[in-house]
Short mmCIF file of C-alpha atoms in Angstrom, two decimals:
data_model
loop_
_atom_site.label_atom_id
_atom_site.label_comp_id
_atom_site.label_asym_id
_atom_site.label_seq_id
_atom_site.Cartn_x
_atom_site.Cartn_y
_atom_site.Cartn_z
CA MET A 1 74.43 16.33 -15.58
CA ALA A 2 73.13 12.42 -16.22
CA ILE A 3 72.68 10.46 -13.25
CA LYS A 4 73.03 6.67 -13.22
CA ASN A 5 69.64 4.91 -12.00
CA GLY A 6 68.92 1.37 -12.19
CA THR A 7 70.52 -0.58 -9.59
CA ARG A 8 71.93 2.32 -7.90
CA GLY A 9 73.47 2.35 -4.85
CA ARG A 10 75.03 -1.20 -4.88
CA SER A 11 78.80 -1.27 -5.53
CA THR A 12 78.56 -4.07 -7.69
CA SER A 13 77.40 -3.20 -10.78
CA SER A 14 76.06 0.23 -12.54
CA THR A 15 73.32 0.04 -14.86
CA SER A 16 71.62 3.05 -16.86
CA VAL A 17 69.28 2.92 -19.49
CA ALA A 18 68.89 5.48 -22.72
CA VAL A 19 66.03 6.75 -24.98
CA GLU A 20 66.22 8.06 -28.56
CA ILE A 21 63.10 9.58 -30.29
CA GLY A 22 64.58 9.08 -34.06
CA TYR A 23 62.73 9.45 -37.44
CA GLY A 24 59.36 7.08 -37.02
CA ALA A 25 61.24 4.90 -34.24
CA VAL A 26 62.30 4.86 -30.69
CA ARG A 27 65.78 3.51 -29.99
CA VAL A 28 66.55 2.09 -26.54
CA ALA A 29 69.53 0.51 -24.83
CA GLU A 30 70.37 -0.30 -21.02
CA VAL A 31 74.08 -0.86 -20.58
CA MET A 32 75.39 -2.63 -17.30
CA GLN A 33 78.78 -2.57 -15.81
CA ARG A 34 80.16 -4.71 -13.86
CA PRO A 35 83.22 -4.18 -12.12
CA GLY A 36 85.96 -6.75 -13.62
CA ALA A 37 84.06 -7.46 -16.46
CA SER A 38 82.64 -6.55 -20.06
CA ALA A 39 79.74 -4.20 -20.51
CA SER A 40 76.28 -5.79 -21.18
CA VAL A 41 74.32 -4.36 -23.62
CA LYS A 42 70.49 -4.52 -24.17
CA ILE A 43 68.88 -2.87 -27.16
CA GLY A 44 65.50 -2.31 -28.69
CA SER A 45 63.22 -0.41 -31.28
CA ALA A 46 59.92 0.27 -31.92
CA PRO A 47 58.15 2.29 -34.46
CA PHE A 48 55.71 4.88 -34.67
CA SER A 49 54.02 6.92 -37.60
CA ALA A 50 54.21 10.58 -36.04
CA GLN A 51 56.67 12.68 -37.49
CA ALA A 52 58.12 13.61 -33.85
CA TRP A 53 60.50 16.69 -34.20
CA PRO A 54 60.20 19.01 -33.33
CA ASP A 55 56.72 19.28 -31.90
CA VAL A 56 57.28 15.84 -30.14
CA GLY A 57 54.71 16.80 -26.78
CA SER A 58 51.60 17.02 -29.06
CA HIS A 59 52.20 13.21 -29.74
CA ALA A 60 53.15 12.33 -26.65
CA ARG A 61 50.96 9.53 -25.98
CA GLU A 62 51.63 7.45 -29.21
CA ILE A 63 55.86 7.99 -28.65
CA GLY A 64 55.02 7.08 -25.16
CA THR A 65 53.21 3.60 -25.87
CA ALA A 66 56.07 3.32 -28.36
CA ILE A 67 58.89 3.72 -25.93
CA ARG A 68 57.25 1.08 -23.37
CA ALA A 69 56.89 -1.44 -26.72
CA ALA A 70 60.47 -1.21 -26.96
CA MET A 71 61.80 -1.66 -23.56
CA THR A 72 59.63 -4.72 -23.53
CA SER A 73 61.13 -5.92 -26.51
CA ALA A 74 64.39 -5.43 -24.89
CA GLY A 75 63.69 -7.18 -21.69
CA ILE A 76 64.52 -3.50 -19.79
CA GLN A 77 62.49 -2.90 -16.89
CA SER A 78 63.87 0.13 -15.34
CA GLU A 79 61.68 3.45 -14.85
CA HIS A 80 64.78 5.98 -14.68
CA VAL A 81 65.95 6.81 -18.35
CA ILE A 82 68.18 9.27 -19.95
CA GLY A 83 66.64 11.60 -23.09
CA LEU A 84 68.49 12.22 -26.12
CA LEU A 85 67.98 15.44 -28.15
CA PRO A 86 68.95 15.57 -31.48
CA ARG A 87 72.19 17.61 -32.71
CA ARG A 88 70.05 19.59 -35.21
CA LEU A 89 67.70 21.38 -32.63
CA VAL A 90 70.22 22.10 -29.94
CA THR A 91 72.92 24.78 -30.10
CA LEU A 92 76.38 23.67 -29.24
CA LYS A 93 79.43 26.09 -28.70
CA THR A 94 82.94 26.06 -26.89
CA ALA A 95 83.67 28.95 -25.00
CA GLN A 96 86.73 30.15 -23.31
CA LEU A 97 86.39 32.18 -19.90
CA PRO A 98 88.64 33.28 -17.54
CA HIS A 99 89.57 31.08 -14.33
CA ALA A 100 86.59 31.39 -11.78
CA ALA A 101 84.95 29.46 -8.69
CA PRO A 102 82.22 26.82 -9.86
CA GLU A 103 79.62 29.00 -8.46
CA TYR A 104 80.24 31.61 -10.69
CA VAL A 105 80.95 29.99 -13.89
CA GLU A 106 77.39 29.20 -14.57
CA GLY A 107 77.12 33.14 -14.46
CA MET A 108 79.85 33.64 -16.72
CA VAL A 109 78.13 30.94 -19.12
CA ARG A 110 75.05 32.35 -19.46
CA PHE A 111 76.63 35.75 -20.33
CA GLU A 112 78.39 34.04 -22.87
CA ALA A 113 75.59 32.30 -24.03
CA GLN A 114 73.65 35.35 -25.10
CA GLN A 115 75.81 36.20 -28.23
CA TYR A 116 75.24 32.40 -29.61
CA ILE A 117 71.36 31.60 -28.57
CA PRO A 118 68.61 32.93 -31.19
CA PHE A 119 66.14 33.09 -28.71
CA PRO A 120 65.23 34.77 -25.61
CA MET A 121 67.24 33.57 -22.45
CA GLU A 122 64.14 33.13 -20.42
CA GLN A 123 63.00 30.54 -23.17
CA VAL A 124 66.19 28.45 -23.14
CA VAL A 125 67.47 25.59 -21.12
CA ILE A 126 71.12 25.75 -20.72
CA ASP A 127 73.95 23.75 -19.22
CA HIS A 128 77.75 23.34 -19.55
CA TYR A 129 80.31 21.04 -19.47
CA LEU A 130 83.96 21.75 -18.58
CA LEU A 131 86.18 20.96 -21.01
CA SER A 132 89.76 22.27 -20.07
CA ASP A 133 92.18 20.88 -17.33
CA GLU A 134 93.21 22.93 -14.13
CA GLY A 135 96.59 23.60 -15.53
CA ASP A 136 94.82 25.59 -18.26
CA GLU A 137 95.06 29.26 -19.01
CA LEU A 138 91.64 29.84 -19.67
CA THR A 139 88.80 27.45 -18.64
CA SER A 140 87.27 25.78 -21.55
CA VAL A 141 83.52 24.99 -21.49
CA LEU A 142 81.33 23.37 -23.59
CA ILE A 143 77.83 25.40 -23.86
CA ALA A 144 74.57 23.28 -24.91
CA ALA A 145 71.32 25.38 -25.13
CA ALA A 146 67.76 24.20 -26.03
CA ARG A 147 64.35 25.68 -26.41
CA ASN A 148 61.96 25.06 -23.56
CA ASP A 149 59.40 23.78 -25.29
CA LEU A 150 61.10 21.52 -26.68
CA ALA A 151 62.68 20.25 -23.76
CA SER A 152 59.14 20.29 -21.75
CA GLY A 153 57.80 18.21 -25.05
CA LEU A 154 60.43 15.25 -24.84
CA MET A 155 59.24 15.21 -20.89
CA GLN A 156 55.96 14.83 -21.47
CA VAL A 157 56.63 11.75 -24.01
CA PHE A 158 58.21 10.10 -20.96
CA ASP A 159 55.64 11.35 -18.53
CA ALA A 160 53.51 9.38 -20.63
CA ALA A 161 55.65 6.62 -20.86
CA ARG A 162 55.35 6.47 -17.00
CA LEU A 163 59.41 7.24 -16.62
CA ARG A 164 61.33 9.24 -15.09
CA VAL A 165 64.27 11.05 -16.35
CA ASP A 166 67.34 11.86 -14.71
CA GLY A 167 68.67 13.99 -17.64
CA ILE A 168 68.54 15.12 -20.67
CA THR A 169 71.60 14.90 -22.98
CA ILE A 170 72.69 15.21 -26.70
CA THR A 171 73.43 12.57 -29.63
CA THR A 172 76.47 14.08 -30.80
CA LEU A 173 77.60 13.97 -27.06
CA ALA A 174 76.82 10.22 -26.46
CA LEU A 175 79.08 9.40 -29.67
CA ALA A 176 82.34 10.11 -27.86
CA ALA A 177 81.46 7.25 -25.67
CA HIS A 178 82.82 5.32 -28.92
CA VAL A 179 86.14 7.13 -29.04
CA PRO A 180 89.37 4.91 -28.55
CA ALA A 181 91.22 5.57 -25.71
CA ASP A 182 94.33 5.44 -27.87
CA VAL A 183 93.06 8.02 -30.82
CA MET A 184 94.34 11.63 -29.84
CA ALA A 185 91.98 13.38 -32.66
CA CYS A 186 89.09 11.48 -34.80
CA ALA A 187 85.81 12.63 -35.95
CA ILE A 188 82.41 10.05 -35.30
CA VAL A 189 80.19 10.34 -38.47
CA ARG A 190 76.58 9.04 -37.73
CA LEU A 191 74.34 8.47 -40.50
CA GLU A 192 70.32 8.72 -39.34
CA GLU A 193 68.24 8.75 -42.31
CA THR A 194 68.51 11.69 -44.03
CA GLU A 195 70.77 13.23 -41.38
CA VAL A 196 74.66 13.61 -40.87
CA GLU A 197 76.02 14.38 -37.35
CA VAL A 198 79.51 14.74 -37.22
CA THR A 199 81.35 14.83 -33.64
CA VAL A 200 85.21 15.60 -33.12
CA SER A 201 87.00 14.40 -30.22
CA ARG A 202 90.06 15.44 -29.61
CA ALA A 203 92.66 13.52 -26.58
CA GLY A 204 89.08 12.08 -25.22
CA LYS A 205 87.02 15.41 -25.10
CA VAL A 206 84.60 16.88 -27.60
CA ALA A 207 85.66 19.86 -29.40
CA PHE A 208 83.45 20.43 -32.17
CA THR A 209 79.77 18.92 -33.25
CA ARG A 210 77.47 19.72 -36.15
CA ALA A 211 74.59 18.47 -37.92
CA ALA A 212 73.44 18.95 -41.19
CA GLN A 213 70.30 17.69 -43.45
CA VAL A 214 71.11 15.83 -46.51
CA SER A 215 68.89 14.58 -49.48
CA GLY A 216 68.28 10.73 -49.99
CA SER A 217 69.34 7.75 -47.88
CA SER A 218 73.10 7.36 -47.35
CA SER A 219 72.54 3.79 -48.63
CA THR A 220 72.56 5.00 -52.35
CA GLU A 221 75.59 6.39 -54.25
CA ALA A 222 73.54 9.43 -54.58
CA GLY A 223 72.66 9.79 -51.02
CA ALA A 224 76.24 8.60 -50.18
CA ARG A 225 77.94 11.49 -52.01
CA ALA A 226 75.62 14.18 -50.78
CA ALA A 227 76.26 13.16 -47.44
CA SER A 228 80.20 12.74 -47.81
CA ILE A 229 80.22 16.62 -48.87
CA GLU A 230 78.30 17.61 -45.57
CA ILE A 231 80.90 15.89 -43.63
CA VAL A 232 83.79 17.32 -45.32
CA ARG A 233 82.02 20.78 -45.19
CA SER A 234 82.37 20.15 -41.32
CA ILE A 235 85.60 18.73 -40.48
CA SER A 236 86.76 21.86 -42.79
CA ALA A 237 84.60 23.99 -39.95
CA TYR A 238 85.96 22.52 -37.52
CA GLN A 239 89.48 22.90 -38.77
CA ASN A 240 88.85 26.50 -39.91
CA GLU A 241 87.27 27.14 -36.21
CA MET A 242 89.75 25.20 -33.85
CA HIS A 243 92.98 25.39 -35.65
CA ALA A 244 93.43 22.28 -34.15
CA MET A 245 95.68 19.13 -34.79
CA PRO A 246 94.87 16.99 -38.13
CA LEU A 247 92.13 14.35 -37.40
CA ASP A 248 93.74 10.68 -37.17
CA GLN A 249 90.79 9.13 -38.54
CA ILE A 250 87.53 9.37 -39.40
CA LEU A 251 84.78 6.58 -37.92
CA VAL A 252 81.38 6.13 -39.24
CA THR A 253 78.62 4.35 -37.78
CA GLY A 254 74.82 3.81 -38.68
CA GLY A 255 73.30 1.08 -40.47
CA ASP A 256 75.58 -1.62 -41.96
CA SER A 257 74.95 -0.41 -45.91
CA GLU A 258 74.86 3.22 -45.40
CA VAL A 259 78.27 2.90 -43.47
CA THR A 260 80.02 0.93 -46.29
CA ALA A 261 78.43 3.22 -49.20
CA ILE A 262 79.96 6.17 -46.95
CA CYS A 263 83.04 4.98 -46.57
CA ASN A 264 83.67 4.30 -49.83
CA VAL A 265 82.96 7.42 -51.25
CA LEU A 266 84.58 9.66 -48.31
CA SER A 267 88.04 7.61 -48.83
CA GLN A 268 88.18 9.18 -52.35
CA GLN A 269 87.65 12.37 -50.90
CA VAL A 270 89.83 12.90 -48.02
CA GLU A 271 93.51 11.85 -47.29
CA THR A 272 92.20 11.03 -43.47
CA PRO A 273 91.93 7.34 -43.18
CA VAL A 274 88.06 6.42 -43.08
CA ARG A 275 86.53 3.07 -41.20
CA PRO A 276 83.58 1.68 -39.26
CA LEU A 277 83.10 2.42 -35.99
CA VAL A 278 83.54 -0.54 -33.78
CA GLY A 279 83.72 -1.26 -30.50
CA ALA A 280 83.01 -3.61 -27.66
CA LEU A 281 79.34 -2.11 -26.85
CA LEU A 282 78.86 -2.07 -30.84
CA ARG A 283 79.26 -6.10 -31.52
CA GLY A 284 76.07 -7.21 -33.91
CA PRO A 285 74.72 -6.41 -36.92
CA ASP A 286 73.40 -2.74 -37.38
CA ARG A 287 74.50 -1.95 -33.92
CA GLY A 288 75.77 1.10 -35.63
CA ARG A 289 72.03 2.38 -35.58
CA TYR A 290 71.96 2.26 -31.49
CA ALA A 291 75.53 4.39 -31.22
CA ALA A 292 73.92 7.33 -29.56
CA VAL A 293 71.53 6.12 -27.60
CA ILE A 294 74.29 3.30 -26.81
CA GLY A 295 76.94 5.95 -25.64
CA ALA A 296 74.40 7.90 -23.66
CA ALA A 297 73.50 4.66 -21.46
CA ALA A 298 77.71 4.08 -21.08
CA GLN A 299 78.14 7.41 -19.97
CA ALA A 300 75.51 7.48 -17.21
CA ALA A 301 76.56 4.09 -16.08
CA THR A 302 80.09 5.29 -15.73
CA ALA A 303 79.68 9.00 -15.52
CA SER A 304 82.25 9.96 -17.66
CA GLY A 305 82.32 11.73 -20.61
CA PRO A 306 80.86 15.43 -21.60
CA GLN A 307 77.47 14.72 -20.00
CA VAL A 308 75.07 17.34 -19.76
CA ASN A 309 71.46 17.89 -18.61
CA LEU A 310 68.69 19.61 -20.69
CA ILE A 311 65.97 19.10 -17.97
CA PRO A 312 63.71 22.37 -17.87
CA PRO A 313 64.72 24.35 -14.30
CA GLU A 314 60.55 23.91 -13.58
CA ARG A 315 60.58 20.28 -13.92
CA LEU A 316 63.57 20.33 -11.50
CA GLU A 317 61.88 22.76 -9.15
CA ARG A 318 58.66 20.40 -8.95
CA ARG A 319 60.94 17.63 -8.47
CA SER A 320 62.27 19.16 -5.43
CA ALA A 321 59.02 20.14 -4.38
CA ALA A 322 57.65 16.18 -4.63
CA VAL A 323 60.90 15.50 -2.45
CA ARG A 324 60.17 17.90 0.01
CA ARG A 325 56.70 16.61 0.27
CA THR A 326 57.73 13.03 0.61
CA ARG A 327 60.12 13.57 3.54
CA SER A 328 57.18 15.65 5.38
CA MET A 329 54.72 13.23 5.02
CA VAL A 330 57.99 10.34 5.93
CA GLY A 331 58.12 13.06 9.20
CA ALA A 332 54.55 12.96 10.00
CA VAL A 333 54.24 9.02 9.43
CA VAL A 334 57.41 8.70 11.98
CA GLY A 335 56.00 11.64 14.22
CA ALA A 336 52.74 9.27 14.33
CA ALA A 337 54.66 6.02 15.30
CA VAL A 338 56.37 8.30 18.20
CA LEU A 339 53.26 9.42 19.21
CA LEU A 340 51.76 5.95 19.27
CA ALA A 341 54.39 4.45 20.76
CA VAL A 342 54.32 7.01 23.51
CA ALA A 343 50.78 6.42 24.26
CA ALA A 344 51.07 2.46 24.63
CA PHE A 345 53.73 3.48 26.73
CA THR A 346 51.87 5.72 28.89
CA LEU A 347 48.94 2.92 29.21
CA GLN A 348 51.17 0.56 30.24
CA SER A 349 52.47 2.59 32.95
CA MET A 350 49.01 3.59 34.12
CA SER A 351 48.37 -0.09 34.44
CA SER A 352 51.59 -1.01 36.51
CA GLY A 353 49.51 -1.05 40.04
CA GLN A 354 48.52 1.33 42.79
CA GLU A 355 51.42 0.98 44.59
CA GLN A 356 53.75 2.47 41.76
CA ARG A 357 51.14 5.21 40.98
CA LYS A 358 51.43 5.89 45.06
CA ARG A 359 55.53 6.38 44.66
CA ASP A 360 54.94 8.43 41.69
CA SER A 361 52.96 10.59 43.63
CA MET A 362 55.07 10.82 46.31
CA ALA A 363 57.92 11.60 44.07
CA ASN A 364 56.06 14.76 42.80
CA SER A 365 55.06 16.02 46.06
CA GLU A 366 58.88 16.00 46.69
CA MET A 367 59.91 17.59 43.58
CA ASP A 368 57.06 19.80 44.21
CA LYS A 369 58.49 20.90 47.62
CA ASN A 370 62.18 20.77 46.22
CA LYS A 371 61.01 23.69 43.98
CA VAL A 372 59.60 25.73 46.31
CA ARG A 373 62.47 25.44 48.32
CA TYR A 374 64.86 26.34 45.70
CA GLU A 375 62.49 29.38 44.74
CA ARG A 376 62.81 30.66 47.95
CA ALA A 377 66.76 30.39 48.76
CA LYS A 378 66.71 31.87 44.93
CA ARG A 379 64.93 34.96 45.96
CA GLU A 380 67.15 35.05 49.32
CA HIS A 381 70.34 34.77 47.15
CA ASP A 382 68.87 37.37 44.93
CA ASP A 383 68.33 39.84 47.46
CA LEU A 384 71.54 39.65 49.43
CA ALA A 385 73.13 40.05 45.72
CA ARG A 386 71.49 43.51 45.42
CA THR A 387 72.22 44.46 48.84
CA TYR A 388 75.77 43.34 48.27
CA GLN A 389 76.08 45.58 45.24
CA ALA A 390 74.28 48.63 46.56
CA LEU A 391 76.65 48.40 49.71
CA GLN A 392 79.74 48.16 47.40
CA SER A 393 78.75 50.65 45.39
CA GLY A 394 78.28 53.14 48.06
CA LEU A 395 81.61 52.09 49.82
CA ALA A 396 83.86 52.31 46.69
CA ARG A 397 83.45 56.09 46.93
CA ASN A 398 87.18 57.47 48.02
CA ALA A 399 86.12 60.83 48.96
CA PRO A 400 84.51 61.33 52.17
CA SER A 401 80.84 62.33 51.39
CA LEU A 402 79.72 63.50 54.56
CA GLU A 403 82.94 66.27 54.97
CA LEU A 404 82.08 67.22 51.46
CA VAL A 405 78.79 68.02 52.38
CA LYS A 406 79.42 69.48 55.69
CA GLY A 407 82.09 71.62 53.97
CA LEU A 408 79.48 72.57 50.84
CA SER A 409 76.98 73.56 54.02
CA ASP A 410 79.44 75.85 55.48
CA SER A 411 80.26 77.78 52.60
CA VAL A 412 76.45 78.88 52.29
CA PRO A 413 76.67 82.69 53.57
CA ALA A 414 75.02 83.51 56.54
CA LYS A 415 73.27 86.59 55.77
CA GLU A 416 72.56 86.27 51.85
CA PRO A 417 69.23 84.38 51.09
CA VAL A 418 71.26 81.42 49.12
CA ARG A 419 69.59 78.45 48.30
CA LEU A 420 71.16 75.18 46.82
CA THR A 421 68.92 73.04 44.51
CA GLN A 422 71.17 69.97 43.27
CA LEU A 423 74.47 68.46 44.21
CA SER A 424 76.17 66.20 41.73
CA MET A 425 79.54 64.14 41.91
CA ASP A 426 81.40 61.80 39.73
CA ARG A 427 83.87 59.02 40.62
CA ALA A 428 86.58 61.56 39.00
CA GLY A 429 85.89 64.22 41.42
CA THR A 430 84.06 66.63 39.38
CA THR A 431 81.12 68.21 41.51
CA SER A 432 78.33 70.49 40.14
CA ILE A 433 76.42 72.76 42.08
CA HIS A 434 73.00 74.19 41.51
CA GLY A 435 71.39 77.28 43.17
CA ASN A 436 69.34 80.45 42.96
CA ALA A 437 70.58 83.87 45.02
CA ARG A 438 68.67 87.00 45.74
CA THR A 439 71.77 89.04 44.40
CA GLN A 440 74.83 88.66 42.81
CA ASP A 441 76.88 89.68 45.77
CA GLY A 442 75.55 86.22 47.57
CA VAL A 443 76.77 84.53 44.41
CA ALA A 444 80.20 85.81 44.98
CA GLN A 445 80.41 84.84 48.56
CA ILE A 446 79.36 81.36 48.18
CA VAL A 447 81.94 81.26 45.35
CA ARG A 448 84.86 82.57 47.55
CA ALA A 449 83.57 80.45 50.49
CA LEU A 450 84.42 77.22 48.25
CA ARG A 451 87.60 78.60 46.98
CA ALA A 452 88.46 79.06 50.05
CA GLY A 453 87.40 75.93 51.99
CA GLY A 454 89.81 72.87 52.35
CA HIS A 455 87.40 70.38 50.48
CA TYR A 456 86.94 71.82 46.73
CA ALA A 457 89.44 73.36 43.87
CA ASP A 458 89.07 74.79 40.50
CA VAL A 459 85.94 76.78 41.42
CA ARG A 460 84.18 78.26 38.65
CA LEU A 461 80.58 80.08 37.82
CA THR A 462 79.63 78.37 34.97
CA TYR A 463 76.07 79.82 34.65
CA ILE A 464 74.49 82.90 36.28
CA GLY A 465 71.13 84.20 35.21
CA ASP A 466 67.94 85.61 36.28
CA ALA A 467 65.58 83.28 37.90
CA MET A 468 61.99 82.94 36.20
CA ALA A 469 60.29 81.28 39.03
CA ALA A 470 60.82 80.81 42.94
CA PRO A 471 63.04 78.18 43.15
CA VAL A 472 61.91 75.00 45.10
CA THR A 473 64.61 74.23 48.01
CA VAL A 474 65.97 70.61 47.73
CA GLY A 475 65.38 68.43 51.29
CA THR A 476 62.96 69.33 53.81
CA ALA A 477 60.71 71.82 53.60
CA GLN A 478 61.53 75.39 54.63
CA PRO A 479 59.50 77.87 56.19
CA ALA A 480 57.44 80.43 53.56
CA ALA A 481 59.30 83.18 55.00
CA ALA A 482 62.54 81.56 53.86
CA LYS A 483 61.44 81.65 50.10
CA ILE A 484 62.94 84.09 47.41
CA GLU A 485 60.44 85.50 45.53
CA ALA A 486 63.01 86.52 42.63
CA GLY A 487 66.36 86.24 42.08
CA ILE A 488 69.30 84.35 40.40
CA ASN A 489 69.80 80.98 39.42
CA PHE A 490 73.13 79.86 38.85
CA VAL A 491 75.61 76.66 38.33
CA ILE A 492 78.96 76.02 40.02
CA ALA A 493 81.56 73.54 38.69
CA CYS A 494 84.58 72.53 41.00
CA LYS A 495 86.70 69.45 41.81
CA LEU A 496 87.40 67.56 45.00
CA LYS A 497 90.55 68.69 46.87
CA SER A 498 91.87 65.42 46.23
CA ALA A 499 91.51 65.53 42.41
CA VAL A 500 93.49 69.06 42.15
CA LYS A 501 97.00 69.81 43.76
CA PRO A 502 96.01 72.70 46.67
CA PRO A 503 97.55 75.77 46.25
CA SER A 504 100.46 77.02 48.53
CA ASP A 505 99.15 79.89 49.63
CA ARG A 506 95.44 80.34 50.37
CA ARG A 507 94.79 83.52 51.41
CA ARG A 508 96.17 84.97 48.16
CA ALA A 509 94.22 82.26 46.36
CA THR A 510 91.16 83.68 48.04
CA ALA A 511 91.83 87.05 46.93
CA VAL A 512 92.94 86.52 43.18
CA ALA A 513 89.68 84.46 43.21
CA SER A 514 87.44 87.26 44.78
CA GLN A 515 88.70 89.36 42.70
CA ALA A 516 88.37 86.99 39.35
CA GLU A 517 84.47 86.37 40.81
CA ARG A 518 83.65 89.83 41.06
CA ALA A 519 85.00 90.57 37.02
CA GLU A 520 82.79 87.70 36.06
CA VAL A 521 80.14 88.85 37.87
CA ALA A 522 80.34 92.35 36.52
CA GLN A 523 80.78 91.08 32.94
CA ARG A 524 77.70 88.72 32.90
#
């Protein structure tokens, strides 16, 4: 979208400058819009000898000089401009798309444009303009596409003229700025040397555009008839493609002699009223030749109309990089200024006197002492917190740990060499006992003793197997004679008495447990 320039940021007025490279001449226009007043227009032109389009970049220096001459003749001093591309070099197509968020419309536009553009997508610049309203069933967009080398060539021309381009639009879209507000459907015909451009505006929106080459000047009778044939053909193409409402009128703009000739010939061929395009911005002799460039400047100054921006993406990225570099430089300058200010303040503080330095030294010393006190108090607090946490974790157990260990010790048979190697217990009361014995009978004795004791329930032998090596006794060192050279490893699982309801008959439970244990040992 084109961007306003000139006296931007001021609420009193808005100024925009547009530049058009035509057939052998450059046209420039500046439109200044003031609140509560009519717009003022400055125009100027300058010739050049080169055949500009489509290889406009190869003549950048000559055309850039002509642009500067045209701006000087018109008294235009702005460094920001809007560029115009001829309609015949641009693909314009109206497409209907499903409703979607704005961030998804761009992707749909590029996908839709593939069927209209005769070039690879990576070689074109694409932009679009929304035509539909929020209440419409589909999203209607106007797709604009131009070859990347064409837009880049135009940018080279403005670089040679030392101008900053805020946007690149299209001549036929700029003509929509002159459509009267009370006209529902009309066609604007622009005569440009050996070319005719037709723009159809419907309800204030561009619905159709077309450009065609004609032979001869439109100011002659033969040239006017040839141009009228292309105009009728363009209007017929619009009616066949859009199936829309008939045109209220046909407005013709261009040189005064050309406009008169076309209006006379075209009035004899169509029933629609044909008249010259007039308006507040086109008052003056031969102002019609500047209709496109004035319309582009007016659209940019008022931010209205079907504005598209065909600046190549690499130029936009380069501009963004330049902005980032500028911001970095500004940040560096600000940082340097801050450092200088800090340095000046430091020097001033250092020269404030011996007494001040002494007070500062005492304050720093007191701060260091307070820091040491704080660190010592913090360490003491952390140690106390860890001790408290350990005590809380140990005292939080509901089971009488000493009695449980005493009961487990009493369950170890005195006559059988049985050694306990590991004891683990969780808060749910589940206990796991690991050990080794010389015989299976020793294992059975400790299982029976645990079941008969008053501290454990649900005693089960979960593992029994031959020991591969001499077991290691947990706790204090045992005499060498007490070591078991070969035997059986076992694992017993049980629960605390408080977690399981005790049996009503302890002797009966002990007898049953003994029988079950013998059967389990025999099975293993």
